[in-house]
XYZ file of C-alpha atoms in Angstrom:
655
model
C 114.914 67.677 73.606
C 114.535 68.424 77.238
C 111.455 70.786 78.152
C 111.983 74.122 79.800
C 111.571 74.113 83.464
C 108.253 74.910 84.700
C 106.906 78.156 86.697
C 103.418 77.409 88.484
C 100.926 79.981 88.699
C 97.841 79.493 90.910
C 94.926 81.844 92.300
C 95.559 82.497 96.048
C 92.712 82.778 98.565
C 93.646 86.801 99.009
C 93.045 87.045 95.224
C 96.718 87.356 94.387
C 98.523 84.847 92.144
C 100.873 82.679 93.732
C 104.250 81.933 91.448
C 106.739 79.400 92.221
C 109.254 77.037 90.434
C 107.834 73.569 89.588
C 111.288 72.270 88.906
C 114.719 72.765 90.171
C 116.159 76.138 88.609
C 120.263 76.351 88.353
C 121.998 79.168 88.996
C 121.581 81.283 85.900
C 117.823 80.065 85.437
C 117.096 80.930 89.038
C 118.493 84.609 88.320
C 116.450 85.295 85.381
C 113.223 83.742 87.442
C 113.853 86.690 89.889
C 114.577 89.095 87.121
C 111.074 87.997 85.521
C 108.917 88.253 88.692
C 110.909 91.117 90.315
C 110.371 93.391 86.980
C 106.767 92.164 86.666
C 105.235 93.503 90.099
C 105.911 90.576 92.148
C 106.554 90.532 95.804
C 108.063 87.618 97.576
C 105.858 86.406 100.633
C 108.231 84.295 103.083
C 105.496 82.560 104.726
C 104.041 81.064 101.429
C 107.517 80.653 100.054
C 106.534 82.066 96.759
C 106.239 85.467 94.722
C 102.866 86.952 94.513
C 101.390 89.248 91.701
C 98.435 90.844 90.968
C 96.074 89.200 88.342
C 96.425 91.783 85.530
C 100.068 91.321 85.783
C 100.113 87.687 84.791
C 100.273 88.390 81.205
C 103.301 90.373 81.357
C 104.996 87.907 83.631
C 104.085 84.868 81.579
C 105.688 86.574 78.407
C 108.968 87.633 80.365
C 109.089 83.774 81.967
C 108.962 82.344 78.734
C 111.726 85.099 77.147
C 114.075 83.592 79.954
C 113.685 79.762 78.894
C 110.965 79.165 81.461
C 107.730 77.357 80.944
C 104.736 79.423 82.757
C 101.781 76.844 83.647
C 98.823 77.904 85.358
C 96.217 76.364 87.326
C 92.730 75.358 85.859
C 91.141 77.869 88.265
C 93.685 80.850 87.301
C 92.895 80.089 83.774
C 89.035 80.688 84.218
C 89.698 83.601 86.095
C 91.966 85.120 83.340
C 89.259 84.559 80.619
C 86.511 85.701 82.508
C 88.916 89.248 83.076
C 89.396 89.040 79.373
C 85.682 89.104 79.003
C 85.408 92.031 81.635
C 88.053 93.923 79.800
C 86.270 93.726 76.345
C 83.022 95.141 78.171
C 84.962 97.684 79.751
C 86.354 98.745 76.489
C 82.800 99.077 74.917
C 81.453 101.232 78.117
C 84.446 103.213 77.797
C 83.754 104.231 74.375
C 80.153 105.026 75.044
C 81.388 107.160 78.180
C 83.843 109.099 75.892
C 81.428 109.626 73.035
C 79.121 111.205 75.871
C 82.159 113.332 77.109
C 82.922 114.371 73.513
C 79.218 115.084 72.615
C 78.848 117.276 75.888
C 81.999 119.331 75.213
C 80.943 120.118 71.445
C 77.602 121.239 72.471
C 79.539 124.229 74.682
C 82.000 124.914 71.557
C 84.913 122.743 73.381
C 86.729 119.953 72.259
C 89.813 117.719 73.626
C 92.690 116.841 71.119
C 92.746 113.017 70.064
C 95.930 112.550 72.544
C 93.873 114.121 75.412
C 90.605 111.720 74.478
C 93.010 108.947 75.074
C 94.543 110.238 78.217
C 90.921 110.527 79.658
C 89.852 107.048 78.853
C 93.388 105.860 80.554
C 92.658 107.649 83.504
C 88.983 106.643 83.848
C 90.041 102.916 83.464
C 91.858 102.923 86.663
C 91.912 103.978 90.428
C 95.275 105.390 90.564
C 97.262 106.725 87.704
C 100.352 108.978 86.841
C 100.043 111.291 83.935
C 103.214 112.452 82.977
C 102.442 114.384 79.660
C 105.382 117.138 78.683
C 104.563 120.378 80.138
C 101.853 122.301 78.057
C 99.890 119.282 76.879
C 96.704 119.811 78.962
C 97.112 117.388 82.258
C 94.765 119.446 84.090
C 91.677 119.215 81.587
C 92.331 115.350 81.115
C 92.264 114.953 84.756
C 89.055 117.049 85.247
C 87.256 115.042 82.496
C 88.156 111.938 84.078
C 86.999 112.343 87.695
C 83.536 112.179 89.189
C 81.467 115.028 90.625
C 83.244 115.190 94.215
C 87.008 116.445 93.508
C 89.579 117.542 95.737
C 92.534 119.405 94.058
C 96.029 119.995 95.710
C 98.506 122.291 93.823
C 101.364 124.425 95.118
C 100.248 127.169 92.475
C 96.921 127.632 93.791
C 96.745 131.325 92.052
C 97.011 129.475 88.949
C 94.373 127.223 89.680
C 92.173 130.218 90.820
C 92.861 131.937 87.147
C 92.257 128.506 85.570
C 88.687 128.598 86.993
C 87.717 131.922 86.872
C 89.777 133.807 84.415
C 88.381 132.358 81.531
C 84.809 130.884 81.780
C 85.345 128.969 78.538
C 88.469 127.079 79.159
C 88.358 126.759 83.132
C 86.530 124.512 85.122
C 83.474 126.179 84.149
C 83.867 125.219 80.622
C 85.136 121.687 81.232
C 82.888 120.763 84.070
C 80.180 123.121 84.413
C 78.622 120.581 87.001
C 81.409 121.454 89.459
C 81.479 124.371 91.843
C 84.867 125.472 92.623
C 85.662 126.315 96.140
C 88.953 127.536 97.017
C 90.269 127.284 100.515
C 92.181 130.009 102.431
C 94.014 130.055 105.665
C 94.818 127.738 108.287
C 91.864 125.166 109.510
C 89.897 125.592 106.412
C 90.255 121.983 105.249
C 86.755 120.482 104.207
C 85.603 117.458 101.977
C 84.028 118.387 98.844
C 80.325 117.638 98.762
C 78.276 116.690 95.505
C 79.051 119.012 92.421
C 81.993 120.540 94.202
C 85.566 120.722 93.359
C 87.897 122.070 96.642
C 91.187 123.497 95.485
C 93.760 123.870 98.264
C 97.456 124.393 98.874
C 99.392 121.598 100.338
C 100.036 123.962 103.467
C 96.465 123.385 104.221
C 96.388 119.955 104.627
C 96.118 118.630 108.135
C 99.105 117.365 109.522
C 99.777 113.565 110.496
C 100.596 113.609 114.403
C 101.613 110.713 116.654
C 99.876 109.576 120.011
C 101.806 109.106 123.076
C 102.836 105.545 121.884
C 104.319 106.819 118.550
C 101.674 105.734 116.432
C 100.607 107.995 113.598
C 97.077 109.065 113.787
C 95.389 109.569 110.006
C 93.533 112.965 109.912
C 91.316 111.759 107.032
C 89.731 108.790 108.185
C 86.168 110.853 107.958
C 86.685 111.010 104.389
C 83.297 110.340 102.574
C 83.170 107.785 99.968
C 83.929 108.677 96.284
C 85.905 111.610 96.583
C 88.479 111.936 93.779
C 91.812 113.517 94.408
C 93.782 115.108 91.638
C 97.268 116.196 92.694
C 99.286 118.674 90.454
C 103.061 118.415 90.240
C 103.061 115.414 92.346
C 106.819 115.319 92.303
C 106.731 117.743 94.969
C 105.018 115.457 97.419
C 107.787 112.701 96.758
C 109.441 113.149 100.576
C 107.235 111.498 102.748
C 109.401 112.899 105.641
C 107.941 116.515 104.916
C 104.312 117.587 106.342
C 102.936 117.868 102.754
C 104.481 114.713 101.480
C 103.360 112.425 104.598
C 99.802 114.314 104.609
C 99.243 113.685 100.694
C 100.253 110.155 101.390
C 97.695 109.359 104.125
C 95.188 111.543 102.075
C 95.557 109.590 99.115
C 95.562 105.927 100.845
C 92.211 107.170 102.464
C 90.723 108.323 99.211
C 91.432 105.031 97.454
C 90.336 102.955 100.352
C 86.844 104.917 100.103
C 86.467 104.284 96.341
C 87.786 107.247 94.929
C 90.451 107.954 92.157
C 94.060 109.368 93.066
C 95.593 111.124 90.021
C 98.883 112.528 89.900
C 100.225 114.911 87.143
C 103.735 115.873 86.636
C 105.716 116.572 83.606
C 108.931 115.838 85.158
C 108.250 113.016 87.567
C 112.090 111.817 88.271
C 112.794 115.287 89.362
C 116.368 114.847 90.544
C 117.353 110.988 91.120
C 115.971 107.474 90.245
C 114.661 107.285 93.926
C 112.629 110.241 93.460
C 110.444 108.476 90.746
C 110.070 105.333 93.044
C 108.624 107.692 95.786
C 106.281 109.405 93.319
C 105.134 106.069 92.547
C 104.822 104.958 96.217
C 102.580 108.245 96.926
C 100.004 106.984 94.525
C 100.325 103.220 95.354
C 101.656 102.047 91.936
C 104.906 100.283 92.917
C 103.321 96.736 93.448
C 101.515 97.192 89.906
C 104.808 98.159 88.223
C 108.337 97.111 89.938
C 106.927 95.068 93.242
C 109.067 96.948 95.557
C 112.245 98.983 95.802
C 114.312 95.820 95.063
C 112.459 95.249 91.977
C 112.716 98.758 91.031
C 116.527 98.683 91.343
C 116.878 95.469 89.331
C 114.891 96.826 86.587
C 117.224 99.929 86.807
C 120.167 98.037 86.625
C 121.597 99.692 89.795
C 124.064 97.756 92.056
C 124.952 98.278 96.003
C 127.282 101.124 96.910
C 130.319 100.357 98.494
C 129.052 102.067 101.594
C 125.651 101.055 101.220
C 122.516 102.418 99.525
C 122.039 102.117 95.514
C 124.290 103.388 92.824
C 122.394 104.116 89.570
C 123.992 104.248 86.581
C 123.417 107.261 83.891
C 121.277 104.890 81.776
C 118.392 102.545 82.871
C 118.026 99.006 81.273
C 115.796 98.683 78.311
C 113.224 96.953 80.751
C 112.932 99.492 82.976
C 110.530 101.967 80.659
C 108.638 99.183 79.785
C 107.526 98.326 83.116
C 106.935 102.189 83.700
C 104.456 102.274 81.123
C 101.968 100.267 83.151
C 101.153 103.152 85.402
C 102.513 106.265 83.591
C 100.946 107.776 80.520
C 103.727 110.093 78.953
C 103.474 111.636 75.579
C 105.978 114.270 74.001
C 105.032 117.588 72.793
C 106.804 117.475 69.376
C 105.519 114.000 68.871
C 101.720 115.800 69.633
C 102.543 118.849 67.777
C 105.079 117.919 64.956
C 104.470 121.471 63.638
C 105.427 123.103 66.387
C 108.329 125.499 65.912
C 111.584 124.079 66.839
C 114.171 125.344 69.428
C 117.696 125.580 70.265
C 120.136 125.974 73.263
C 123.154 128.383 72.875
C 125.881 128.822 75.597
C 126.873 132.142 76.072
C 130.517 132.290 77.629
C 130.593 135.383 80.142
C 133.494 137.057 81.952
C 132.898 137.422 85.842
C 134.952 139.723 87.969
C 138.355 138.364 89.228
C 137.648 138.953 92.777
C 134.464 136.514 92.433
C 136.130 134.218 90.498
C 139.117 133.786 93.012
C 136.649 133.425 95.686
C 134.322 131.020 94.278
C 137.547 129.030 93.040
C 139.019 128.908 96.626
C 135.816 127.813 98.094
C 135.562 125.010 95.551
C 138.792 123.840 96.123
C 138.319 123.622 99.996
C 135.395 121.939 99.585
C 136.588 119.190 97.500
C 139.697 118.844 99.689
C 137.518 118.329 102.731
C 135.554 115.429 100.455
C 132.532 117.343 99.605
C 132.159 116.806 95.979
C 129.123 118.534 94.395
C 128.020 115.388 92.388
C 128.043 113.261 95.594
C 125.779 115.718 97.565
C 123.394 115.850 94.668
C 123.247 111.974 94.227
C 122.609 111.670 98.081
C 120.241 114.357 98.212
C 122.237 116.423 100.785
C 120.698 119.814 100.113
C 121.493 121.041 103.431
C 124.268 121.590 105.595
C 127.456 123.719 105.890
C 128.789 122.241 102.745
C 125.850 122.663 100.698
C 125.297 126.279 102.085
C 128.984 126.763 100.994
C 128.241 125.729 97.592
C 125.158 127.714 97.251
C 127.076 130.805 98.407
C 129.306 130.278 95.476
C 126.620 129.954 92.764
C 124.889 133.107 94.168
C 128.042 135.167 94.092
C 128.653 133.880 90.316
C 124.760 134.628 89.481
C 125.305 138.204 90.961
C 128.406 138.467 88.940
C 126.522 137.922 85.500
C 124.277 140.644 85.975
C 126.113 143.173 83.788
C 126.837 140.340 80.974
C 122.938 139.910 81.408
C 121.883 143.564 81.108
C 124.290 143.929 77.876
C 122.189 141.116 76.252
C 118.751 142.579 77.304
C 120.051 145.820 75.761
C 120.319 144.117 72.564
C 116.913 142.571 72.780
C 115.174 146.235 73.427
C 117.011 147.572 70.404
C 115.561 144.804 68.233
C 112.219 145.151 70.088
C 112.160 141.146 70.980
C 110.295 140.256 74.010
C 112.310 137.873 76.259
C 112.058 136.163 79.333
C 114.652 136.065 82.099
C 115.427 133.061 84.485
C 117.625 132.514 87.319
C 117.871 130.131 90.314
C 118.818 133.307 92.213
C 117.075 136.537 93.104
C 119.953 139.068 92.626
C 119.647 138.933 88.782
C 115.952 138.714 88.841
C 115.730 141.850 91.256
C 117.973 143.868 89.084
C 115.674 143.862 86.411
C 113.720 146.615 88.408
C 116.211 148.875 87.059
C 115.139 148.514 83.531
C 112.268 150.602 82.755
C 108.872 148.817 81.132
C 109.841 145.451 82.591
C 108.163 142.983 85.351
C 109.923 140.322 87.627
C 108.595 138.118 90.381
C 110.319 135.953 92.848
C 109.756 134.147 96.141
C 109.312 137.880 97.892
C 106.276 138.564 95.306
C 102.722 137.724 96.769
C 101.445 134.696 94.651
C 98.211 136.510 94.175
C 100.345 139.062 91.774
C 102.452 136.509 90.006
C 99.851 135.524 87.460
C 98.706 138.956 86.942
C 102.300 140.148 85.793
C 102.383 137.295 83.500
C 98.985 138.296 81.959
C 100.349 141.701 81.614
C 103.447 140.523 79.920
C 101.647 138.349 77.523
C 99.058 141.241 76.605
C 102.139 143.180 75.571
C 102.635 145.746 78.462
C 106.362 144.910 79.153
C 109.421 144.552 77.169
C 110.384 141.549 79.176
C 109.859 139.397 82.656
C 111.673 137.892 84.832
C 111.361 135.138 87.578
C 113.587 132.733 89.455
C 112.964 129.268 88.338
C 111.709 128.005 91.662
C 108.716 130.340 91.405
C 108.205 130.874 87.541
C 109.462 127.630 86.286
C 106.155 125.797 86.293
C 102.432 126.434 85.061
C 102.982 129.741 83.647
C 102.508 130.547 79.906
C 104.731 133.265 78.626
C 104.336 132.395 74.634
C 104.521 135.902 73.752
C 108.510 135.741 73.963
C 110.134 133.028 71.930
C 113.561 133.735 73.552
C 114.508 132.670 77.169
C 117.793 134.023 78.959
C 118.991 131.845 81.604
C 121.306 133.870 84.030
C 122.141 130.286 85.671
C 120.499 127.129 85.880
C 118.719 124.635 88.735
C 120.493 122.044 90.307
C 118.809 119.481 88.029
C 117.530 119.362 84.324
C 114.103 118.707 85.286
C 113.724 122.573 86.414
C 115.387 123.891 83.624
C 113.379 121.856 81.244
C 110.202 122.984 83.010
C 111.223 126.908 82.566
C 111.983 126.411 79.035
C 108.633 125.130 78.532
C 107.053 128.467 79.652
C 107.650 129.744 76.075
C 107.513 126.823 73.818
C 103.726 125.838 74.503
C 100.573 125.738 72.640
C 100.079 129.256 70.714
C 104.007 129.683 69.918
C 104.532 130.759 66.372
C 108.204 131.107 66.386
C 111.499 129.134 66.605
C 112.531 129.222 70.407
C 115.979 129.835 71.442
C 117.288 129.306 75.257
C 120.640 131.076 75.885
C 122.500 129.886 79.115
C 124.875 132.345 80.599
C 128.353 130.376 81.673
C 131.252 131.395 83.478
C 133.861 128.977 82.183
C 136.264 127.597 85.021
C 133.861 127.971 87.554
C 131.227 125.969 89.507
C 129.035 126.442 86.417
C 130.963 123.596 84.745
C 130.071 120.995 87.758
C 126.727 121.820 87.526
C 126.510 121.179 83.891
C 128.038 117.959 84.406
C 125.352 117.106 86.847
C 122.657 118.179 84.623
C 123.946 116.156 81.879
C 124.224 112.968 83.968
C 120.525 113.539 85.386
C 119.514 114.022 81.997
C 120.605 110.857 80.782
C 118.964 109.090 83.660
C 115.648 110.813 82.605
C 116.182 110.222 78.899
C 116.431 106.464 79.345
C 113.881 105.880 81.988
C 110.828 108.506 81.887
C 111.917 109.745 78.668
C 111.622 106.325 76.869
C 108.426 105.383 78.720
C 106.617 107.549 75.965
C 103.518 106.517 73.865
C 102.643 107.688 70.514
C 99.933 110.286 70.594
C 97.650 108.153 68.545
C 98.301 104.675 70.515
C 96.411 103.670 73.291
C 98.556 103.395 76.354
C 99.969 99.878 77.604
C 97.297 97.882 79.488
C 95.854 94.496 79.975
C 94.254 93.188 76.658
C 91.647 90.630 76.419
C 93.989 88.860 73.823
C 96.952 88.984 76.277
C 94.974 87.562 79.070
C 93.662 84.534 77.188
C 97.097 84.095 75.823
C 98.491 83.819 79.478
C 95.312 81.242 80.312
C 96.396 78.960 77.036
C 98.715 76.619 78.965
C 96.750 75.077 81.616
C 98.537 72.265 83.728
C 98.705 70.933 87.443
C 100.433 73.275 89.383
C 102.175 70.894 91.765
C 105.972 70.793 92.609
C 107.960 68.425 90.873
C 109.025 65.535 93.611
C 112.611 66.357 94.482
C 113.659 62.916 95.706
C 117.193 61.537 95.522
C 118.494 59.843 92.469
C 121.575 58.613 90.820
C 123.585 60.864 88.151
C 121.743 61.582 84.818
C 123.997 62.819 81.885
C 127.701 62.771 81.203
C 128.224 65.833 83.703
C 126.880 64.495 86.577
C 128.649 61.120 85.910
C 131.785 63.064 85.977
C 131.126 64.691 89.012
C 130.438 61.355 91.073
C 133.587 60.071 90.010
C 135.566 63.281 90.384
C 134.008 64.637 93.824
C 134.920 61.092 95.479
C 138.468 61.357 94.170
C 138.817 64.804 95.579
C 137.685 64.098 98.915
C 139.443 60.932 99.402
C 142.731 62.741 98.300
C 142.257 65.745 100.463
C 142.172 68.245 97.380
C 139.041 70.015 98.143
C 139.810 73.380 99.416
C 138.552 74.747 102.910
C 135.756 76.847 101.441
C 134.483 73.500 99.378
C 135.784 70.766 101.989
C 132.447 70.776 104.394
C 129.669 70.840 101.581
C 131.805 68.798 98.829
C 132.870 66.228 101.680
C 128.978 65.599 102.542
C 128.300 65.234 98.928
C 130.897 62.883 98.617
C 130.056 60.856 101.382
C 126.438 60.645 100.461
C 127.490 59.432 96.835
C 129.861 57.043 98.697
C 126.874 55.540 100.886
C 123.778 55.446 98.602
C 125.128 56.658 95.068
C 122.238 59.341 95.195
C 121.634 63.020 95.416
C 118.702 65.476 94.887
C 118.571 67.714 91.784
C 119.817 70.428 93.539
C 122.920 68.364 95.249
C 123.787 67.269 91.483
C 123.823 70.672 90.469
C 126.192 72.001 92.877
C 128.168 68.601 92.576
C 129.147 69.586 89.002
C 129.659 73.251 90.014
C 132.117 72.371 92.585
C 134.118 69.840 90.614
C 134.492 72.480 87.475
C 136.737 74.563 89.981
C 139.405 71.560 90.052
C 139.314 70.641 86.262
C 143.393 71.288 86.049
C 143.749 68.418 88.578
C 140.776 65.928 87.421
C 140.192 66.635 83.593
C 137.761 68.635 82.160
C 134.153 68.254 82.359
C 132.644 66.343 79.157
C 129.697 68.164 79.025
C 129.315 71.986 79.984
C 125.300 71.648 80.073
């Protein structure tokens, strides 16, 4: 029985592991080799003519190579390194247990405790310099992050007012409770940026980050080079920083890079890390320097998803990612789902409420929709390409705003029913008009982008205390971070462009403390652009469900990591990592014997096509002259001859 082709792994001088085939890999096997390396964090080094991976990626790579029908062989030096790493992993595990017990005991002394799944999260965050915590909204990502960092902390968040409330609103459950050793310092105003000193937690909005400028030669100047050692960074809602072309995205990227270089932790928090499209998730990983540890690079990300090149360039991502994608993502992201963590949490359902809008609005909206489509501006294409600006998008946005305003009468009728039943409710809309209309209702509160940030949290607190019959907010301003569990009904006048926005907003009422079954009601104008948005949301939800949604870890399970046993197993097959000689030889096997005769016959009769004539003729001439070819040449000789089986007879062996 022929042994599987071998793939060699050896330690390189720079500390990475060099991976390269030791035997010739025919077409399908080479593709399997590329997939295994690309999906296990490998990047190709053109100088070394080999793929390079980090040592901790070797166990997963070795397993993938074996599954592809290949035999991984590790050099003696790499085997020793993996065994040593296994010993270190065991020591780290024991040390981590001691640290965690100290944390648990310290919290208990102050009357606090973490849920078991949160203890696992703290342990996972503490073990690595950079991580993405993707727990469902409402599962306490902030306390987990706080308990995993040191005593010099920087916290970046959009809703700074909520972090202020988290700090001072409740001494027991705020920073003062979780981390009494940290003094919170909230930055205000331009130019207030500062580094935390020992025992400080500096909290700021992204707008306060210094800008990354360019010198006269166009070289970017990193404004964070004076970062002191050991500063840890927590970035809330990290998906908001995915675009490095924006000020906040570029500044956070350079800040994170300096933090990591200075020995600090870089932790990103997001319940919806794939906010709109698969590339968004890639850019989130890139912000945290997690691409190499997971997919290796953009090509590996695309291969793992199973995307294909678009007709006009770029990548086309199917609605469903490949099964391998979520497994790879688990290496760098920890995600637990609300219903799995709290199986006794009351359930929920979504209800579509079809409403009528006035004829004039319907006619105008449908006319604009038809005109845009006639010009080639399809909503789904614009969303897929991220074209959220320009005349066409503004036209579609105008249509959506008109429809939202036209639904106000239906919204008011439904709210009358809620008041009669004395049922508190939260109203969401992607647009301001329906929210501002709530000012007409007695004992109601609302806020949107025009409401000062300092007032929003106070309005939510008063709603929770029972002062208002209901509260309304735009999805953009109220769809994240707030807790509105006094209500168990939420009315969506319209929805956001993508399901992650709506998902986040739904979680405002279904969080820890909710005692009732939750109902989400979506107002829907049939035969309008609402149908397009619903179809887009369905497609986006499928992408999220098949990728991030499947990369979940059970609440009681430790996240995917490098176990000592896996490292030792990868070190088991030790051998000499040298390439097999690729000298010339005669035919081996029935297929090559057949190809030798067939190729000379085809060349002599002039039957080779114009595509095969050059290369095939050269192979035939070499066979005629010496009777020998290299392994690779024999492979292609057989492949060429199989295209002419109707003329020369079938190949006697398909191997």
